[in-house]
GROMACS .gro file of C-alpha atoms in nm:
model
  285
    1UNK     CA    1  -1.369   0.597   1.767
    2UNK     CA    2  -1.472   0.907   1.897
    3UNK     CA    3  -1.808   0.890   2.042
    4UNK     CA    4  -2.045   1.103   2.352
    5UNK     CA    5  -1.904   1.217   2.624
    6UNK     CA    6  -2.009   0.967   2.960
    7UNK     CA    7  -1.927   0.635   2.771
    8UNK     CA    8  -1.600   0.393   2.752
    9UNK     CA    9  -1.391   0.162   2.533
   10UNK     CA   10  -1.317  -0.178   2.653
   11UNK     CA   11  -0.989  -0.271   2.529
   12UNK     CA   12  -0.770  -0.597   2.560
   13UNK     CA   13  -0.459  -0.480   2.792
   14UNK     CA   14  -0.193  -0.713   2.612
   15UNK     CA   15   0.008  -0.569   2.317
   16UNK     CA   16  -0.026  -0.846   2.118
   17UNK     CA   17  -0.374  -0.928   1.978
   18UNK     CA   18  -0.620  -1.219   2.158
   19UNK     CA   19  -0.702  -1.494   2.020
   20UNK     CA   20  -0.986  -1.473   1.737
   21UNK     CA   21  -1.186  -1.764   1.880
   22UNK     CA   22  -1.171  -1.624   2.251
   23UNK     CA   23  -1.302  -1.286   2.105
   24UNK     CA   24  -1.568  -1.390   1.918
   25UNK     CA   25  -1.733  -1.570   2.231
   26UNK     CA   26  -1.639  -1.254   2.432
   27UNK     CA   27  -1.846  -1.085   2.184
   28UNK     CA   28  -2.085  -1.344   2.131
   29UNK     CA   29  -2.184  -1.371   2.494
   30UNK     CA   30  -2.172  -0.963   2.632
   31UNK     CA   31  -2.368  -0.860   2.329
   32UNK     CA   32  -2.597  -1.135   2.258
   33UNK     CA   33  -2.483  -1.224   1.879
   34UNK     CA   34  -2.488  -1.513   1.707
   35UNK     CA   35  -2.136  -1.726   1.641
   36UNK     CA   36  -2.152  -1.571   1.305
   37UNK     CA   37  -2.216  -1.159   1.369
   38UNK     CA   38  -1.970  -1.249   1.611
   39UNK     CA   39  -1.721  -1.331   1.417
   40UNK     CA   40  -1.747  -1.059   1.166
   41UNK     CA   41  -1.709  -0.846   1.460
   42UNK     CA   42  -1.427  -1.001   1.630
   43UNK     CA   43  -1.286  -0.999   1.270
   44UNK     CA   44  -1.213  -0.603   1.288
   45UNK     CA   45  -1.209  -0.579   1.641
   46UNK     CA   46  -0.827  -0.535   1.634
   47UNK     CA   47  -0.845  -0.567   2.056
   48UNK     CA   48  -1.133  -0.268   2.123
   49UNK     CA   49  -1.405  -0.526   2.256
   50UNK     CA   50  -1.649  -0.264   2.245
   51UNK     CA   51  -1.713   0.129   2.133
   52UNK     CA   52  -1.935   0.388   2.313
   53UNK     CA   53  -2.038   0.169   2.568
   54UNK     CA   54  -2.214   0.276   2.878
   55UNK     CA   55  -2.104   0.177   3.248
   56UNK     CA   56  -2.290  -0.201   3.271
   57UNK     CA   57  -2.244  -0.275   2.914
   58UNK     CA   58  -1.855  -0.176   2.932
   59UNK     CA   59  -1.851  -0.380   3.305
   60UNK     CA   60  -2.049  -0.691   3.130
   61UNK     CA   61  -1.795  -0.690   2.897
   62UNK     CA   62  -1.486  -0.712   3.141
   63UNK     CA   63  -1.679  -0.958   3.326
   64UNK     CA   64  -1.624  -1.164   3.060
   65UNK     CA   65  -1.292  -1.104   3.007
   66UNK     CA   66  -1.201  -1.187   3.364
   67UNK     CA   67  -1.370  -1.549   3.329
   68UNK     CA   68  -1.164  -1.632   3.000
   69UNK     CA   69  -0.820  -1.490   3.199
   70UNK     CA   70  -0.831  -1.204   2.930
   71UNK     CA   71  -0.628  -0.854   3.098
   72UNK     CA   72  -0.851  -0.561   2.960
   73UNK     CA   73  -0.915  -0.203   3.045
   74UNK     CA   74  -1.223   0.014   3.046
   75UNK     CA   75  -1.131   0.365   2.928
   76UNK     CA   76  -1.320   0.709   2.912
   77UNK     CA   77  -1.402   0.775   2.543
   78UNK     CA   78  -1.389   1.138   2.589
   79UNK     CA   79  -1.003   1.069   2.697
   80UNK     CA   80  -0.889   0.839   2.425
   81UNK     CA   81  -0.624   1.040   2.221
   82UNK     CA   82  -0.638   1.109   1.878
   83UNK     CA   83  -0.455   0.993   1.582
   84UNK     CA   84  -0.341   1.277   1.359
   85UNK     CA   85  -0.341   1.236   0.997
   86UNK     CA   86   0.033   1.070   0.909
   87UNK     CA   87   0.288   1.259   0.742
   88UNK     CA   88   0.412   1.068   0.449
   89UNK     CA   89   0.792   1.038   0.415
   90UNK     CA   90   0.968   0.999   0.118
   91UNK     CA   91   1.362   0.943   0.218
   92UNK     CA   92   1.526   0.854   0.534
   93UNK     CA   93   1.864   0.775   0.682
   94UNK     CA   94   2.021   0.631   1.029
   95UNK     CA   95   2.281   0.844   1.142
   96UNK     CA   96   2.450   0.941   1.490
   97UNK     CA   97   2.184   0.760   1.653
   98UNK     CA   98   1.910   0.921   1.497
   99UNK     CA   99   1.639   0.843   1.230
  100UNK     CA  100   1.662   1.141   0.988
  101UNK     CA  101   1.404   1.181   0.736
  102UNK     CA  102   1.211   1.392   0.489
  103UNK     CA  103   0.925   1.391   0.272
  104UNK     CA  104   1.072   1.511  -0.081
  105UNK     CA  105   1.007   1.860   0.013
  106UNK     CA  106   1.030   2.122   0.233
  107UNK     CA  107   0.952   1.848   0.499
  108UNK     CA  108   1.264   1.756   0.741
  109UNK     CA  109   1.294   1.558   1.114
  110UNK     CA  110   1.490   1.372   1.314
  111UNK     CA  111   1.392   1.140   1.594
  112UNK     CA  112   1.577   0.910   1.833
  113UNK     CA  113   1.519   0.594   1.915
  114UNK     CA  114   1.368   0.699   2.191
  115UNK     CA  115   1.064   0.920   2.064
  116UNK     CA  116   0.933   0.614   1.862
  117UNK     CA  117   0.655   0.450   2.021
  118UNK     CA  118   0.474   0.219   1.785
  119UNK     CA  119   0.595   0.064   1.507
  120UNK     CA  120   0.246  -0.041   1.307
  121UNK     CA  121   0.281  -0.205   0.969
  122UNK     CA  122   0.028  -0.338   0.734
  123UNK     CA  123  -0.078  -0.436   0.391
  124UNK     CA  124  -0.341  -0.165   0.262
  125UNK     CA  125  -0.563  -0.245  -0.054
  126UNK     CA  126  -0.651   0.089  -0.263
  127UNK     CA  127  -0.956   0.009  -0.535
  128UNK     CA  128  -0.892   0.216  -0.854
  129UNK     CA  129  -1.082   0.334  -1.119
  130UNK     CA  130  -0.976   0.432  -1.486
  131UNK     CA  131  -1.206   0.474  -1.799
  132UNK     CA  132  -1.105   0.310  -2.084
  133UNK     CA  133  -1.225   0.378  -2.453
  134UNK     CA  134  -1.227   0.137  -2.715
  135UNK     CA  135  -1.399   0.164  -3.110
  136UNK     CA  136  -1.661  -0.095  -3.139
  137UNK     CA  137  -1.833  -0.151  -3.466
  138UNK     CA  138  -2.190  -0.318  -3.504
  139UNK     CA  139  -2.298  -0.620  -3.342
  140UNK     CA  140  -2.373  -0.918  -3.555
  141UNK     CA  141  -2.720  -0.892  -3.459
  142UNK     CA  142  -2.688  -0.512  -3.612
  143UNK     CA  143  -2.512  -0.592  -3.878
  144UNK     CA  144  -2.771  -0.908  -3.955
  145UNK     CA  145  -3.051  -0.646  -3.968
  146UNK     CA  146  -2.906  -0.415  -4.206
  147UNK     CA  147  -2.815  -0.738  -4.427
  148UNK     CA  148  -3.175  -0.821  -4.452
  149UNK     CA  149  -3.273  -0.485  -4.539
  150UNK     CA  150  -3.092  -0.448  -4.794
  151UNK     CA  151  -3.130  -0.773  -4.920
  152UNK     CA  152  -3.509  -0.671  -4.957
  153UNK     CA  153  -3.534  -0.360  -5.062
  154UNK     CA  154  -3.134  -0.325  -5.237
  155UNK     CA  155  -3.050  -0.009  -5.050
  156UNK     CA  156  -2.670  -0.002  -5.019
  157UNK     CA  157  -2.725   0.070  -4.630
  158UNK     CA  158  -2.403  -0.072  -4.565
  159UNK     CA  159  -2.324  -0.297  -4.197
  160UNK     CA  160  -2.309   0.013  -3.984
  161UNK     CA  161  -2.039   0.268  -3.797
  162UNK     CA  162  -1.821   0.234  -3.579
  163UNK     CA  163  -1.794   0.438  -3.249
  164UNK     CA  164  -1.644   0.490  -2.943
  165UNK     CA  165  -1.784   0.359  -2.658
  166UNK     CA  166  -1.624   0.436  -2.284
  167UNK     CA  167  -1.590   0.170  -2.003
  168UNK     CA  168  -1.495   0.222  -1.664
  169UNK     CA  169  -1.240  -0.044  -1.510
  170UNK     CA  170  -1.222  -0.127  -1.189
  171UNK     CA  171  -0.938  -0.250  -0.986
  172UNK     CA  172  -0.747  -0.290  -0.668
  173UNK     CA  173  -0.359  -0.271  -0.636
  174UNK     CA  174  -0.212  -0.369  -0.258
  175UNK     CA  175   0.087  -0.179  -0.113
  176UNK     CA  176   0.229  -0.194   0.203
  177UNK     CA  177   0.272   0.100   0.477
  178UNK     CA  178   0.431   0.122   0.816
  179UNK     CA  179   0.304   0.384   1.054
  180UNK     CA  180   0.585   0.545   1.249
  181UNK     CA  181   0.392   0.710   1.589
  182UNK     CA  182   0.603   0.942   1.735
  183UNK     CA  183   0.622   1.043   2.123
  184UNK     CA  184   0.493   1.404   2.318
  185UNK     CA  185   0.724   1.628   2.369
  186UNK     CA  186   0.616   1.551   2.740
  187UNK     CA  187   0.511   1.190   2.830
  188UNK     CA  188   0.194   1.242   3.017
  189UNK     CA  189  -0.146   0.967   3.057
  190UNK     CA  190  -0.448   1.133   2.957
  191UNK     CA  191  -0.566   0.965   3.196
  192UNK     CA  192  -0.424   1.165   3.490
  193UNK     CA  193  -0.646   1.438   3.336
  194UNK     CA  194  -0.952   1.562   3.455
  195UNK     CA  195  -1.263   1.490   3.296
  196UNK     CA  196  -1.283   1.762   3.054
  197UNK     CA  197  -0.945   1.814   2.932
  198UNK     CA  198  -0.874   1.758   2.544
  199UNK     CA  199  -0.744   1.384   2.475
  200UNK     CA  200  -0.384   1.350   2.368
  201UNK     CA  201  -0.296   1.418   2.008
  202UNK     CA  202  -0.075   1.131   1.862
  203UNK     CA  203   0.194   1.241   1.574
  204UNK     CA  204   0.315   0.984   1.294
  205UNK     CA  205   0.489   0.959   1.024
  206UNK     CA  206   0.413   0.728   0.725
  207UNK     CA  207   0.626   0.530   0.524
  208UNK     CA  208   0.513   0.312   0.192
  209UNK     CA  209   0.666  -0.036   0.010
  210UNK     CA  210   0.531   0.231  -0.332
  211UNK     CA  211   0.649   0.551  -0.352
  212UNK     CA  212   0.953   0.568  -0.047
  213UNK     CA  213   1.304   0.586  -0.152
  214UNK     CA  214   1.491   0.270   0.020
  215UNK     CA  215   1.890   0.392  -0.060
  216UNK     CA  216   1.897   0.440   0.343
  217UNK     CA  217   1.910   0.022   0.314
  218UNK     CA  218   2.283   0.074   0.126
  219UNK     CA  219   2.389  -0.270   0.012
  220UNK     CA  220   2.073  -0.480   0.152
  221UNK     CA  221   1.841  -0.243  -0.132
  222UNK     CA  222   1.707  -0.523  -0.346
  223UNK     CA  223   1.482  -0.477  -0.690
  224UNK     CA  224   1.170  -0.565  -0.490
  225UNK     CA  225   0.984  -0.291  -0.317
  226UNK     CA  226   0.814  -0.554  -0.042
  227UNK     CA  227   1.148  -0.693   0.012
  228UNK     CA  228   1.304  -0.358   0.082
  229UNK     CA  229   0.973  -0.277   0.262
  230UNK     CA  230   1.023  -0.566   0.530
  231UNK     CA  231   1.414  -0.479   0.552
  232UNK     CA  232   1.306  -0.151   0.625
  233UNK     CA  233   1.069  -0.248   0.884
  234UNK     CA  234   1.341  -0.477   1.073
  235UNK     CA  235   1.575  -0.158   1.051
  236UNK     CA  236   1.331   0.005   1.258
  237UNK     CA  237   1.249  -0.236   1.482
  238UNK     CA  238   1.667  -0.266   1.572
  239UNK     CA  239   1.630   0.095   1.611
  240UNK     CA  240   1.392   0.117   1.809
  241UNK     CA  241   1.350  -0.168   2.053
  242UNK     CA  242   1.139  -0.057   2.293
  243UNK     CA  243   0.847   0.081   2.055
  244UNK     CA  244   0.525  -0.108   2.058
  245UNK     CA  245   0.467  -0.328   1.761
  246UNK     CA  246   0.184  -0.451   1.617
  247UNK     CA  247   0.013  -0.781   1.455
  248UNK     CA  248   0.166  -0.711   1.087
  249UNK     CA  249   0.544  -0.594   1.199
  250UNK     CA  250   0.529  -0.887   1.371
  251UNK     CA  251   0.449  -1.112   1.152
  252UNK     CA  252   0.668  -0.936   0.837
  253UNK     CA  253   0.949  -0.946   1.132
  254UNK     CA  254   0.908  -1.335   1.167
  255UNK     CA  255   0.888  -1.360   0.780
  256UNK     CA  256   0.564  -1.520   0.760
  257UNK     CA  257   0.274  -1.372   0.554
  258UNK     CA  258   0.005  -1.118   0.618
  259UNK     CA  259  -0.253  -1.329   0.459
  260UNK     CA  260  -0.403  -1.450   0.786
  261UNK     CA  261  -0.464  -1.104   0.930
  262UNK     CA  262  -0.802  -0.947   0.851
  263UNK     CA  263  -0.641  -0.608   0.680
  264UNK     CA  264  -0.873  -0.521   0.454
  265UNK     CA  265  -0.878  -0.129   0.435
  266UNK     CA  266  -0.645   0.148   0.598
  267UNK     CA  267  -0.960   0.157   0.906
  268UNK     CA  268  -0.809  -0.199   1.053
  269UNK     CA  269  -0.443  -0.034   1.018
  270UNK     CA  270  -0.609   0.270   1.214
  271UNK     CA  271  -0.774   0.069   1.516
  272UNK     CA  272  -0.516  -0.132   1.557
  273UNK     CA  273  -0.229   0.128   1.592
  274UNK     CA  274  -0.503   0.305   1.806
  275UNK     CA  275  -0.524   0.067   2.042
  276UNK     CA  276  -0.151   0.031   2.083
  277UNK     CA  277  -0.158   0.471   2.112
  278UNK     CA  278  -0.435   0.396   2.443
  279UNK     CA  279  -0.190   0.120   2.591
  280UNK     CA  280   0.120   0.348   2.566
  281UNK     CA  281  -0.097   0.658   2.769
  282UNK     CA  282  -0.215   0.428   2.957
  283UNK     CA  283   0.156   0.305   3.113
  284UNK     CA  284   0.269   0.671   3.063
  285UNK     CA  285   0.500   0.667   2.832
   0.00000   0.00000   0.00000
């Protein structure tokens, strides 16, 4: 999202996402798009109405938003904080109040309730590649030739070799991943800043349905890595109460299915946790 200096971000102000319908006109009418572009847009929009946006496009847009009784903001791009790369956890435990964890390694933390801000969860598809080789022999059209030949001339040619032949295979497996966005050290709105300070950098930790070790859940550990997944995520969310939460904790905390939301790549996961990141500075906390 990071884009010149001297332009904003228009943001819905709500934590939970708008409605998709009410978007896509917002969009459809401050940019001039069809239903359709609109849509696509709205699709990924995850609640940023608008990127890079100079002061009447940016107003336009809240315009808008004020005639449909949608709360947004209007933020300084050169002020929005940044997401750090996630540090990917491997174990974890609640004890004396505190969310211990580690990441296999050398890796080692502990957090209170308190220092969690966001709690962002989401399915995330991963397309993989693997090259397969197989022994094919000769096609029957090959193998018809050399038949004819030496049925003609009585050469013992023989039907033809076999021989290797290499294939790439392409895939996609889905696993799930919960973002775990940790607070400063000292709570502070980037926005009390001036102008050309550095925006905020956000911390988080990153735990996955895949490869994360779910003995923390004691005797609620099933066999199923997306049922100890959404366990897991409720044990946060009673943990942490207060943290911002996003469309797909939500849902997996209401036990319905992430089908409806648009996740298609770790980006949407991304935006939306970023716009929940802008919302916390925002309220200072």
């Amino acid at each position: 999202m990071r884009m010149r200096l001297g332009t904003f971000s228009v943001l819905t102000a709500d934590d939970k996402l708008p409605d998709f319908a009410l978007v896509t006109k917002i969009i459809s009418e401050s940019r001039g798009l069809n239903c359709e572009d609109a849509g696509r847009a709205a699709r990924h929009a995850w609640g940023i109405l608008g990127e890079g946006l100079n002061e009447d496009t940016a107003a336009l847009i809240l315009e808008r938003c004020a005639l449909y009784g949608l709360g947004a903001v209007k933020v300084p791009t050169a002020l929005i904080p940044v997401l750090e790369p996630p540090v990917k956890i491997k174990k974890a435990v609640f004890a004396a109040e505190n969310f211990n964890y580690a990441d296999g390694g050398s890796l080692a933390g502990s957090e209170s309730s308190g220092n969690i801000l966001i709690l962002s969860a989401a399915p995330v598809k991963e397309v993989t590649t693997r090259t397969v080789t197989t022994t094919e022999g000769p096609t029957a059209q090959e193998k018809a030739v050399r038949f004819g030949i030496m049925a003609v001339t009585g050469l013992p040619l023989g039907l033809g070799k076999s021989k290797e032949v290499k294939k790439e295979i392409k895939g996609s497996e889905v696993s799930f991943c919960l973002d775990i966005v940790l607070r400063e050290d000292r709570p502070r709105s980037p926005w009390s800043e001036t102008a050309g300070a550095r925006p905020a950098a956000v911390r988080r930790l990153r735990l996955g349905s895949d490869d994360f070790d779910f003995s923390c859940l004691r005797e609620k550990k099933t066999y199923s890595s997306q049922s100890n997944f959404r366990l897991m995520c409720a044990e946060l969310a009673a943990f942490a109460p207060r943290a911002l939460r996003n469309a797909g904790l939500l849902a997996l905390l209401a036990g319905t299915t992430l089908a409806v939301l648009p996740y298609e790549t770790a980006d949407d996961l991304e935006k939306e946790t970023l716009r929940l990141a802008i919302l916390a500075a925002l309220r200072g906390l």
